[in-house]
PDB file of C-alpha atoms in Angstrom:
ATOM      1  CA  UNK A   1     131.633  97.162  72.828  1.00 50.00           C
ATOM      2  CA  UNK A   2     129.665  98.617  75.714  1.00 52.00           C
ATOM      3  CA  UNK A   3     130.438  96.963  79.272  1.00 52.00           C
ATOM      4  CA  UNK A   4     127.593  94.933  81.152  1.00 54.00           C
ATOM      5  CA  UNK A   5     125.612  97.478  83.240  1.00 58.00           C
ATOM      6  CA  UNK A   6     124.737  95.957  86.676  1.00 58.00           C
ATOM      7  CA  UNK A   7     121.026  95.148  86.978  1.00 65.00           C
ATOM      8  CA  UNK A   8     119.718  95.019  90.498  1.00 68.00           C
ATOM      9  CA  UNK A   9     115.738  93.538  90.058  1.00 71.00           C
ATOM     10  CA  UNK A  10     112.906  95.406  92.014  1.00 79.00           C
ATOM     11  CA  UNK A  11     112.480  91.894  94.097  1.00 89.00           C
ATOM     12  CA  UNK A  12     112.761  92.687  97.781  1.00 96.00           C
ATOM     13  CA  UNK A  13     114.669  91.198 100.493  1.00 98.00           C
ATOM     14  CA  UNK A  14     112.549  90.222 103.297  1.00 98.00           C
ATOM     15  CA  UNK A  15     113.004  87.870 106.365  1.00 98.00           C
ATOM     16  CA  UNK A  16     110.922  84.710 107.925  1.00 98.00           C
ATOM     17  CA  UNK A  17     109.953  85.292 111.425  1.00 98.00           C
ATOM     18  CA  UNK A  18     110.404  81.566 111.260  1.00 97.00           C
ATOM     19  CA  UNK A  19     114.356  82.903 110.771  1.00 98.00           C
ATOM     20  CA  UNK A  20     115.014  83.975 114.579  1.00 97.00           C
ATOM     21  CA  UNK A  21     112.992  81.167 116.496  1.00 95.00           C
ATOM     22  CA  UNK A  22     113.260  79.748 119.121  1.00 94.00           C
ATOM     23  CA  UNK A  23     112.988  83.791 119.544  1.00 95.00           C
ATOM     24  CA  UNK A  24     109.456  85.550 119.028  1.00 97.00           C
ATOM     25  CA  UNK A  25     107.916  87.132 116.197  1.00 98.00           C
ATOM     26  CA  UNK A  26     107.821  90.436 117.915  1.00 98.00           C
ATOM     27  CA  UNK A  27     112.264  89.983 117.399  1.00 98.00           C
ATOM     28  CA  UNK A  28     112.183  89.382 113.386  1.00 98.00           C
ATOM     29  CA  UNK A  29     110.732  92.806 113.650  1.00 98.00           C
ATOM     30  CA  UNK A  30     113.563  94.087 115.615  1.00 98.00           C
ATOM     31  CA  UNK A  31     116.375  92.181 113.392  1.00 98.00           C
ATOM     32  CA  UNK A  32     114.738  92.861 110.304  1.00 98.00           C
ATOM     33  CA  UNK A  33     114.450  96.183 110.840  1.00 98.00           C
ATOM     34  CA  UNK A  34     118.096  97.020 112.190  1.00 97.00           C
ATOM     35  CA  UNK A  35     119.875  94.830 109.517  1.00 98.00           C
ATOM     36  CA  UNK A  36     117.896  96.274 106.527  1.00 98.00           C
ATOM     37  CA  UNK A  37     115.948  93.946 105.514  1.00 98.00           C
ATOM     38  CA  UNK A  38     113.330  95.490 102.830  1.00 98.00           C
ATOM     39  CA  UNK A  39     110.080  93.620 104.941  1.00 98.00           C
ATOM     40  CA  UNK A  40     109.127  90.865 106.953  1.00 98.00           C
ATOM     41  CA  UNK A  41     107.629  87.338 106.158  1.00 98.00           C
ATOM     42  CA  UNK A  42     105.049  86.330 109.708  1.00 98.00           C
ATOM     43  CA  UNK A  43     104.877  82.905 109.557  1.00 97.00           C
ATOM     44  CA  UNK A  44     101.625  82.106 111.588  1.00 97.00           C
ATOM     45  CA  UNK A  45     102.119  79.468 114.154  1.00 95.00           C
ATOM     46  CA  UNK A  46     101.683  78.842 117.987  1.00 94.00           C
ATOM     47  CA  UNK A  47     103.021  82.270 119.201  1.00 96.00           C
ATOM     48  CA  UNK A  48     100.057  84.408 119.555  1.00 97.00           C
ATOM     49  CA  UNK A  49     101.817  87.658 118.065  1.00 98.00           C
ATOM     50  CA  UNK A  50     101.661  86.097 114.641  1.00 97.00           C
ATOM     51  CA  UNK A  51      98.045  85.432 114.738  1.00 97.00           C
ATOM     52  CA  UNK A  52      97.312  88.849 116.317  1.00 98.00           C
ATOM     53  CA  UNK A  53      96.410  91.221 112.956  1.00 98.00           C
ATOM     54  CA  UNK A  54      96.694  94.131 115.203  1.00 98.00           C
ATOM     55  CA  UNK A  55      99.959  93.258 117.058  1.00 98.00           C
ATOM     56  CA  UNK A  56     101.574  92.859 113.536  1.00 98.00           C
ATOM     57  CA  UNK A  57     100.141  95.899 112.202  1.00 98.00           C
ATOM     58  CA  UNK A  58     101.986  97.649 115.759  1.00 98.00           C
ATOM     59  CA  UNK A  59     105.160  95.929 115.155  1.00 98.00           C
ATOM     60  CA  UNK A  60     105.427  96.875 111.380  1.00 98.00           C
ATOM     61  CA  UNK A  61     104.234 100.710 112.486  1.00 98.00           C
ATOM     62  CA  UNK A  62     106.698 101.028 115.209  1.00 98.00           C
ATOM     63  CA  UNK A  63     109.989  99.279 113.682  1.00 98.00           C
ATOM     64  CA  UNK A  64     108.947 101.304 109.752  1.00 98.00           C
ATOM     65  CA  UNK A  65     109.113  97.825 108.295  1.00 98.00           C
ATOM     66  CA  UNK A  66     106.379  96.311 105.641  1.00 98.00           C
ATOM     67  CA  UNK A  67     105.295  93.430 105.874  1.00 98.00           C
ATOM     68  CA  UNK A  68     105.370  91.437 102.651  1.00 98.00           C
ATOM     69  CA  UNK A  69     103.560  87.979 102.642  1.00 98.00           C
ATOM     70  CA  UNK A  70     101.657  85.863 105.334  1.00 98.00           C
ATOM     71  CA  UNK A  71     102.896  82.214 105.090  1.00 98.00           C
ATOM     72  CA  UNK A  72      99.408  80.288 106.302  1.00 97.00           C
ATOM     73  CA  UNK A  73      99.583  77.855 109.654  1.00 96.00           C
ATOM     74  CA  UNK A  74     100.485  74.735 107.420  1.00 91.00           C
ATOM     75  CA  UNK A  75     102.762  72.674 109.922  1.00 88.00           C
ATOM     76  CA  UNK A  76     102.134  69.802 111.893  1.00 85.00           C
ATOM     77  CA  UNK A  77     102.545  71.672 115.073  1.00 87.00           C
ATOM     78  CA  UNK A  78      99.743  74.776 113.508  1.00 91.00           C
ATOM     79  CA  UNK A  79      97.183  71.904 112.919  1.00 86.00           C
ATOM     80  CA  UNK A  80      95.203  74.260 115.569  1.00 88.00           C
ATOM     81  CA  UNK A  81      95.941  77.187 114.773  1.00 90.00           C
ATOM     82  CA  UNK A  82      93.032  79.699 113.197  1.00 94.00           C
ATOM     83  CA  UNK A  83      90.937  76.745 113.044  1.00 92.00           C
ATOM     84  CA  UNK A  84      91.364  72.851 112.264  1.00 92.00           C
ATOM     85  CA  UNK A  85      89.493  73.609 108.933  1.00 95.00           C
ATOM     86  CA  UNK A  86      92.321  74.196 106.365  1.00 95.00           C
ATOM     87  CA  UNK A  87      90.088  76.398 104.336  1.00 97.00           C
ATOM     88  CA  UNK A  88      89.391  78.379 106.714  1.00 96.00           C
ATOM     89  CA  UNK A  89      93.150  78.871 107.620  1.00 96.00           C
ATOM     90  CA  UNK A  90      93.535  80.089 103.606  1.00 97.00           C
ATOM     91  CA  UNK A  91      90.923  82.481 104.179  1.00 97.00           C
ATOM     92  CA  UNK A  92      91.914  84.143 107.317  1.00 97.00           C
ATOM     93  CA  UNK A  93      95.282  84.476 105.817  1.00 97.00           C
ATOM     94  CA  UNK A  94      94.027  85.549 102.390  1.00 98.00           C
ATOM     95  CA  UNK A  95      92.190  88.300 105.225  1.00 98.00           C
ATOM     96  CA  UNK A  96      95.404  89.322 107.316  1.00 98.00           C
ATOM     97  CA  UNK A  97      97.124  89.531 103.800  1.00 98.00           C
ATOM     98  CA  UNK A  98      94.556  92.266 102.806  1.00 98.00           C
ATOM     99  CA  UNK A  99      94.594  94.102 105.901  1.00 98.00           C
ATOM    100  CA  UNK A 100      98.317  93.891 106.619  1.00 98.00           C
ATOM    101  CA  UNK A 101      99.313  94.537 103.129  1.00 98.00           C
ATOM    102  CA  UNK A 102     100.900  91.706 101.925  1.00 98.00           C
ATOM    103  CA  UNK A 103     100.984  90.928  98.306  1.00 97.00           C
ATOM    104  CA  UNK A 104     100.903  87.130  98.957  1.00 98.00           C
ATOM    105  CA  UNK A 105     100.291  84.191 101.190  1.00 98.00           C
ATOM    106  CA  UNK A 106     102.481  81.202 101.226  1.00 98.00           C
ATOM    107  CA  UNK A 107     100.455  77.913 101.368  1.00 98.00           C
ATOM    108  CA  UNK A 108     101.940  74.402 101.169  1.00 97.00           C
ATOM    109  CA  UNK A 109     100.471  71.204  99.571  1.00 97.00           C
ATOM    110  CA  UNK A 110      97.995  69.177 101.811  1.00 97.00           C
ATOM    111  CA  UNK A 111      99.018  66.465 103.724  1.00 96.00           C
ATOM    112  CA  UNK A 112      97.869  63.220 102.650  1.00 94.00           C
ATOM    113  CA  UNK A 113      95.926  62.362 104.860  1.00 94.00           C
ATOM    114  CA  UNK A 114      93.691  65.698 104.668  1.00 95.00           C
ATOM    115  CA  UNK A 115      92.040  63.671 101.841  1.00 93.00           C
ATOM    116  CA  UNK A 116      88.986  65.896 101.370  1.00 95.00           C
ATOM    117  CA  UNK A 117      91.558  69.264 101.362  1.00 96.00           C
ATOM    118  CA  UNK A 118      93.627  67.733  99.308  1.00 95.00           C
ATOM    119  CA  UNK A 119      91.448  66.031  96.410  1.00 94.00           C
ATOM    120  CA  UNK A 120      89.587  70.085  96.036  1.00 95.00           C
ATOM    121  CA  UNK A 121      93.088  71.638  96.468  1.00 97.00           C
ATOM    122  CA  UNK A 122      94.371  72.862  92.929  1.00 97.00           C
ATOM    123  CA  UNK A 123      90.251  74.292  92.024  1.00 97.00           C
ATOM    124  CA  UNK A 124      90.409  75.686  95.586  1.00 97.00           C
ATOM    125  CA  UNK A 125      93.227  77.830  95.409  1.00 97.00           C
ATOM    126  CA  UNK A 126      92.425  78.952  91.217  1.00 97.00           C
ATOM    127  CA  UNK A 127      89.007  80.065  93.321  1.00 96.00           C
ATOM    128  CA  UNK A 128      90.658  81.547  96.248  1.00 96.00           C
ATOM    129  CA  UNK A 129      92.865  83.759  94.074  1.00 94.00           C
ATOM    130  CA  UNK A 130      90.286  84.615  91.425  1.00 95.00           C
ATOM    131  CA  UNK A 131      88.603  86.644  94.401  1.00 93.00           C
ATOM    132  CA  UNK A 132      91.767  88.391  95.700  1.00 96.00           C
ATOM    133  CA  UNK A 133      94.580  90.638  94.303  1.00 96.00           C
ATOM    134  CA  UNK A 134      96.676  88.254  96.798  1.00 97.00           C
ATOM    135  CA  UNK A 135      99.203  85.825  94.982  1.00 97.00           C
ATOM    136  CA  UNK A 136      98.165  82.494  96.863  1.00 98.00           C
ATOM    137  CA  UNK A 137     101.881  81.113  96.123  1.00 98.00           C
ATOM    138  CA  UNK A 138     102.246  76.662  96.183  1.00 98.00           C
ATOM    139  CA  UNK A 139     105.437  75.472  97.840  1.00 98.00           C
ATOM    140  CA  UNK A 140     107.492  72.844  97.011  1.00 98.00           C
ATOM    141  CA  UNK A 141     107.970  69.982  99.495  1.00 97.00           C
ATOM    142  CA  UNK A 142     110.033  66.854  99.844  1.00 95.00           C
ATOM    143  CA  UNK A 143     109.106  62.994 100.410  1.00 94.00           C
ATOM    144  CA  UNK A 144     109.576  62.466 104.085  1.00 92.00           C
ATOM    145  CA  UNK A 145     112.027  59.511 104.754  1.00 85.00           C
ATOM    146  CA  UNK A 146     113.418  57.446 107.327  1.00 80.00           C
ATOM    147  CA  UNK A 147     116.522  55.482 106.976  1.00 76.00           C
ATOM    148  CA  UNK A 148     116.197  53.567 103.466  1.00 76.00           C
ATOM    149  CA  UNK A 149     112.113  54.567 103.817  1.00 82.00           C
ATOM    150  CA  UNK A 150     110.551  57.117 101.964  1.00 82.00           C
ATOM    151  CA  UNK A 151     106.911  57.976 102.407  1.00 85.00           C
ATOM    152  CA  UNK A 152     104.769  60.779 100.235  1.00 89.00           C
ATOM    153  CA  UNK A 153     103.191  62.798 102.914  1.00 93.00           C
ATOM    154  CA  UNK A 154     101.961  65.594 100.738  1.00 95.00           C
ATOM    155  CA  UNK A 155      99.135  65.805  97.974  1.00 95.00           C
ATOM    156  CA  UNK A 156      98.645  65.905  94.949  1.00 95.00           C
ATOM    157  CA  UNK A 157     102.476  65.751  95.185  1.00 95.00           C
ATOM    158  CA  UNK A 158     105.447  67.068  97.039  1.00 96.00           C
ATOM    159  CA  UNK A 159     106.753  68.434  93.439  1.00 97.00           C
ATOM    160  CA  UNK A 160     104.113  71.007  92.798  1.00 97.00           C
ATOM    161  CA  UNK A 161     105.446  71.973  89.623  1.00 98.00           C
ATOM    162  CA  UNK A 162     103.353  68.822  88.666  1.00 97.00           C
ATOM    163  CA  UNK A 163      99.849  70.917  89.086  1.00 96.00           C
ATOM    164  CA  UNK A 164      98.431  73.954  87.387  1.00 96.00           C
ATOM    165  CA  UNK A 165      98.866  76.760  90.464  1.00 97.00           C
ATOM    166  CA  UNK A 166      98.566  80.286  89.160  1.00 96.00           C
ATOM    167  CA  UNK A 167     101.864  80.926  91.530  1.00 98.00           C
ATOM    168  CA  UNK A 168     104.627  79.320  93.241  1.00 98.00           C
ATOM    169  CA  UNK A 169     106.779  79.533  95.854  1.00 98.00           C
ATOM    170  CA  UNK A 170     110.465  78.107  95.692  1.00 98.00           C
ATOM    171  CA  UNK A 171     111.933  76.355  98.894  1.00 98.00           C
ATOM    172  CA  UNK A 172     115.978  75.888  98.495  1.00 98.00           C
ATOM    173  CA  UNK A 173     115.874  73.915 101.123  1.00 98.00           C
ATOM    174  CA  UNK A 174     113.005  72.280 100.241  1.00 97.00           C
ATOM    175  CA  UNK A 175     114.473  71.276  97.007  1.00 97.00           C
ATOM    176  CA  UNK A 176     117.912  69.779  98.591  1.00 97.00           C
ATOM    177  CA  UNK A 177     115.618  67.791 100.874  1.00 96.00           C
ATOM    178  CA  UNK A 178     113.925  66.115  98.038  1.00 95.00           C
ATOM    179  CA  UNK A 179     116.999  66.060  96.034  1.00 95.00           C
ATOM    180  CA  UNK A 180     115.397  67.556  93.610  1.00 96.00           C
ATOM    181  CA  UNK A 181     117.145  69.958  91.170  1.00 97.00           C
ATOM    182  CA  UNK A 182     116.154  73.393  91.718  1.00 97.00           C
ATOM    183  CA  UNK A 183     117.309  74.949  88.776  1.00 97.00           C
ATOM    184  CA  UNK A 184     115.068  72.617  86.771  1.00 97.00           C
ATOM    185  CA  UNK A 185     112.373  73.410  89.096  1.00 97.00           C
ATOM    186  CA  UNK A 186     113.035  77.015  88.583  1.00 97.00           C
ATOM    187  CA  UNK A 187     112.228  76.650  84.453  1.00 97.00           C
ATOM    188  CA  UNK A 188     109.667  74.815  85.054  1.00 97.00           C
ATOM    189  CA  UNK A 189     108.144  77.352  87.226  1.00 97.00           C
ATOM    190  CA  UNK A 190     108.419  79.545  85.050  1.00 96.00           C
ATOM    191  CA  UNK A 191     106.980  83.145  85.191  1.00 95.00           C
ATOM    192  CA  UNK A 192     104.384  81.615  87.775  1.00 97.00           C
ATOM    193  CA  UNK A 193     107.284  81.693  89.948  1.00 98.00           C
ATOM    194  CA  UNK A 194     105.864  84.494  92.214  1.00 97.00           C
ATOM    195  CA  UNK A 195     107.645  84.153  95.809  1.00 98.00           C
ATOM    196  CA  UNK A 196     111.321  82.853  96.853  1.00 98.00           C
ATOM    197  CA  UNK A 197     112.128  81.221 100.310  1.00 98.00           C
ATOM    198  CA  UNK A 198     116.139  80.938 100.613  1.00 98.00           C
ATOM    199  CA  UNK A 199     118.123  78.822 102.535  1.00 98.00           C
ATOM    200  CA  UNK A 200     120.599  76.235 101.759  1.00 98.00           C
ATOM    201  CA  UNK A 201     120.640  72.232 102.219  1.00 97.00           C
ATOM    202  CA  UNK A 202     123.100  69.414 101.740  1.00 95.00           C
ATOM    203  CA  UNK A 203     120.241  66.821 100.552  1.00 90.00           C
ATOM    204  CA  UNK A 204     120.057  65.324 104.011  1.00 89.00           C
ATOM    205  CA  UNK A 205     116.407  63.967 105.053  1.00 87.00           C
ATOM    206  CA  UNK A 206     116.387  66.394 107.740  1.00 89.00           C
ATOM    207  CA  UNK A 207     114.854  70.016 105.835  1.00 91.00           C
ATOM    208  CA  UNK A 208     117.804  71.635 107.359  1.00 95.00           C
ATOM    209  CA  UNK A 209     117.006  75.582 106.104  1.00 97.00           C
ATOM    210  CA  UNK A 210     121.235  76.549 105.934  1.00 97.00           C
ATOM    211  CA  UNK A 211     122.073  80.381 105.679  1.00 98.00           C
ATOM    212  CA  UNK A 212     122.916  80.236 101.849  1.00 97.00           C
ATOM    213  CA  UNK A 213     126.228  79.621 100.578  1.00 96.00           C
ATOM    214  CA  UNK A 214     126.707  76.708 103.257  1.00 96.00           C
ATOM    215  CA  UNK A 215     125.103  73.787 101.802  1.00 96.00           C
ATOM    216  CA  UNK A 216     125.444  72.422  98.156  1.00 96.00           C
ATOM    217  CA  UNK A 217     122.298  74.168  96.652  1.00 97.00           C
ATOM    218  CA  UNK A 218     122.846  76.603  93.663  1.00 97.00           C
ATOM    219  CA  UNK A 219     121.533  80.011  96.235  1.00 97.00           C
ATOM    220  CA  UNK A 220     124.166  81.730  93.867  1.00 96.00           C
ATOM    221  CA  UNK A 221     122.303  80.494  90.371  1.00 96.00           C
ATOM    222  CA  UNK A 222     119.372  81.450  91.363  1.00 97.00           C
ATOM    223  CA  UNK A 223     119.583  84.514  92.335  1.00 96.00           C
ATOM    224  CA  UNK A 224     121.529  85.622  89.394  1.00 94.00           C
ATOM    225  CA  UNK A 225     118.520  83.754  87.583  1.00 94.00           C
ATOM    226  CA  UNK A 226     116.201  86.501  89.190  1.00 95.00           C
ATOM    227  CA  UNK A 227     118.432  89.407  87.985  1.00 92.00           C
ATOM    228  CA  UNK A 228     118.636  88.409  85.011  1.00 91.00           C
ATOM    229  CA  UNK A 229     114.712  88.037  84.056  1.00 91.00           C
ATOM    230  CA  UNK A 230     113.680  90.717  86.116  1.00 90.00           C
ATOM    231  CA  UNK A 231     111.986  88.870  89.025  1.00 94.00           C
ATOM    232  CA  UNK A 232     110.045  91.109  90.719  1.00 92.00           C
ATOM    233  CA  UNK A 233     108.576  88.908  93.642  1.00 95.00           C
ATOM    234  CA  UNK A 234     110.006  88.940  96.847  1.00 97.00           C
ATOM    235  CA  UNK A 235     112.636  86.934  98.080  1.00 98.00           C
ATOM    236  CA  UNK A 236     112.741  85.792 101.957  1.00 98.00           C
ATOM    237  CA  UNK A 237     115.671  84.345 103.897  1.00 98.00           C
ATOM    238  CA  UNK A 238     113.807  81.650 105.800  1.00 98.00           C
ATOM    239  CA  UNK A 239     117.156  79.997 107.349  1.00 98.00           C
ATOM    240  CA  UNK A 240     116.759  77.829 110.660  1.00 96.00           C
ATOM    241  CA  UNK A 241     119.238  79.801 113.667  1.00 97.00           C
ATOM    242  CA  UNK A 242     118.081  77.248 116.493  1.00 92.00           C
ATOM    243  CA  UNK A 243     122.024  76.289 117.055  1.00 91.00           C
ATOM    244  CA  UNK A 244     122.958  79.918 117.397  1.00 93.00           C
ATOM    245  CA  UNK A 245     124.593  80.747 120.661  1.00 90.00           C
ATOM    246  CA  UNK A 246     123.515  84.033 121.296  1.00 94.00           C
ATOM    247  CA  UNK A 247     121.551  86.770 119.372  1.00 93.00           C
ATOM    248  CA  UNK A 248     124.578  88.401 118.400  1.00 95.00           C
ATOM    249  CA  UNK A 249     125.753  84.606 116.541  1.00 96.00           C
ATOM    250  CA  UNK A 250     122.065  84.939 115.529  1.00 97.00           C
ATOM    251  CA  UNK A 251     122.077  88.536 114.236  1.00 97.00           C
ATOM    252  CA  UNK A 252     125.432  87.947 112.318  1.00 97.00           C
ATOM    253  CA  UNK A 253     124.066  84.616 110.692  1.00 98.00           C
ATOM    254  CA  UNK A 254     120.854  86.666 109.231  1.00 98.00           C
ATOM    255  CA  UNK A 255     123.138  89.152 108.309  1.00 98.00           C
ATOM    256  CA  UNK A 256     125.176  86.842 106.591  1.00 98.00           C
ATOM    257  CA  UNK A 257     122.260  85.665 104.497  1.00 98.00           C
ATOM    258  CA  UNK A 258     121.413  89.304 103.361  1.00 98.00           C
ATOM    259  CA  UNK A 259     124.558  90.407 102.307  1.00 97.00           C
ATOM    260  CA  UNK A 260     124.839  87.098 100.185  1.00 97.00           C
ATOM    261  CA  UNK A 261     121.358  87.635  98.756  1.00 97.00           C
ATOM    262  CA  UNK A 262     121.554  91.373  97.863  1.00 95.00           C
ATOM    263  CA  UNK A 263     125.087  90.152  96.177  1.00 94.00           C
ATOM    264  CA  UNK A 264     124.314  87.703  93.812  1.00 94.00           C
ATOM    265  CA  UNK A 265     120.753  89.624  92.880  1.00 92.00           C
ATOM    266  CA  UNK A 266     123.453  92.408  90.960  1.00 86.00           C
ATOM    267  CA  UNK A 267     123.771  90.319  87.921  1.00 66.00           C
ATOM    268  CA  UNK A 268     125.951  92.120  85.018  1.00 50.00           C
ATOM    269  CA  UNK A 269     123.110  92.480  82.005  1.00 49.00           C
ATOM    270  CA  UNK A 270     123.817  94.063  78.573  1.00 38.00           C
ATOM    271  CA  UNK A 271     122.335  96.909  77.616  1.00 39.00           C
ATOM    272  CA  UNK A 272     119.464  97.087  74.689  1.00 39.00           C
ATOM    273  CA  UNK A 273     120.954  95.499  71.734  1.00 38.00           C
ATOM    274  CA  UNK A 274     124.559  94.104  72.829  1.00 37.00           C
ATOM    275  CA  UNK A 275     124.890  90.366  73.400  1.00 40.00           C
ATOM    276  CA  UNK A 276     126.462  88.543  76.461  1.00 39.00           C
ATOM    277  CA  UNK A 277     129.785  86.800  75.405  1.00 37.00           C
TER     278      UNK A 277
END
């Protein structure tokens, strides 16, 4: 019988600019670029770099890296940022997509209490991405809690596997969070899973965003779950460094995650016509 052939999927490896903070955006250019990374995810929040279309379109010119997706001002601290109307957030990003060249935008569920956003949300985004060749990707969230308290802060829900969204995004971290389980989430994504944000999590209520391997999440699985069906999104190491002593601990950590990510996305796959064991 014919040994497994390695099968490496055309998903690239790209990394947050939320990965190097508290450094700028201008950095995850820098790291990204001398590491190896395949492209860059700008997450848009309150440094003015990431809002800048033009600075980006420098930084990605100068360091020869693409940028890959646009992950839209969706925090609590970006509730300013590009405008306090979240539509209009959605559709600069949708813009900086287009003119960046970024196959996607990463957009998470409304917060409750954004009650007009949020009851329009699901038509919004199928009419959003019937005008665009950009993959408006919905990203699973967690129930926020507090000691034995748990309160749904996001609609229509936290688990967005529970709407009809043309794409998704999966959060690893996310999904330990919620103690959810993300392999489940995974099938029932399905091949609407379009985008892939990695990072591990020991199901703490804290979203803590671990380089993968170091928390109890199945970074491995999943990975080798993208091999094997051909995945051909992109995936993004969006891991929190904050505790990192120095850029080179910081450097080495986002290292770490890329050498563990281009790893497990090998998976052994039979050629035509022979059967796995």
């Amino acid at each position: 019988m014919a040994k497994p052939l390695v099968r490496v999927p055309d998903a690239k490896v790209a990394l947050s600019t939320a990965s190097v903070y508290p450094e700028s955006t201008a950095t995850a250019f820098e790291i990204a670029a001398r590491l190896g990374y395949d492209g860059v995810e700008v997450m848009v929040w309150t440094d003015p770099v990431s809002q800048d279309i033009e600075a980006l379109r420098r930084l990605s010119d100068y360091h020869r890296i693409p940028i890959l997706a646009v992950h839209a001002p969706c925090l609590l601290i970006t509730q300013r940022v590009w405008s306090t109307d979240p539509w209009t957030k959605l559709q600069r990003a949708q813009a900086a997509a287009e003119k960046l060249g970024a196959s996607t935008v990463v957009v998470h569920p409304p917060f409750r209490w954004q009650r007009q956003y949020s009851r329009g949300f699901v038509e919004g985004i199928w009419r959003m991405a019937d005008e665009t060749d950009v993959k408006f990707a919905v990203e699973n969230m967690y129930p926020w809690r507090y000691r034995d308290r748990e309160m749904l802060a996001y609609a229509p829900d936290w688990d967005v596997t529970k709407d009809d969204y043309r794409h998704f995004t999966i959060d690893l971290s996310h999904a330990a969070t919620a103690r959810a389980d993300a392999l489940r989430m995974l099938d029932r994504m399905g091949d609407r899973l379009g985008h892939v944000h990695l990072a591990d999590g020991r199901g703490s209520a804290k979203d803590e965003h671990l380089v993968p391997g170091r928390g109890t999440q199945p970074c491995a699985e999943v990975l080798e779950h993208l091999a094997r069906t051909g995945f051909d999104g992109h995936v993004v190491i969006e891991v929190n460094t904050r505790r990192a002593m120095s850029s080179a601990e910081r450097e080495a950590d986002l290292a770490e995650a890329l050498a563990f990510t281009r790893l497990h996305l090998a998976s052994a796959s039979a050629p035509a016509g022979v059967p796995h064991p």
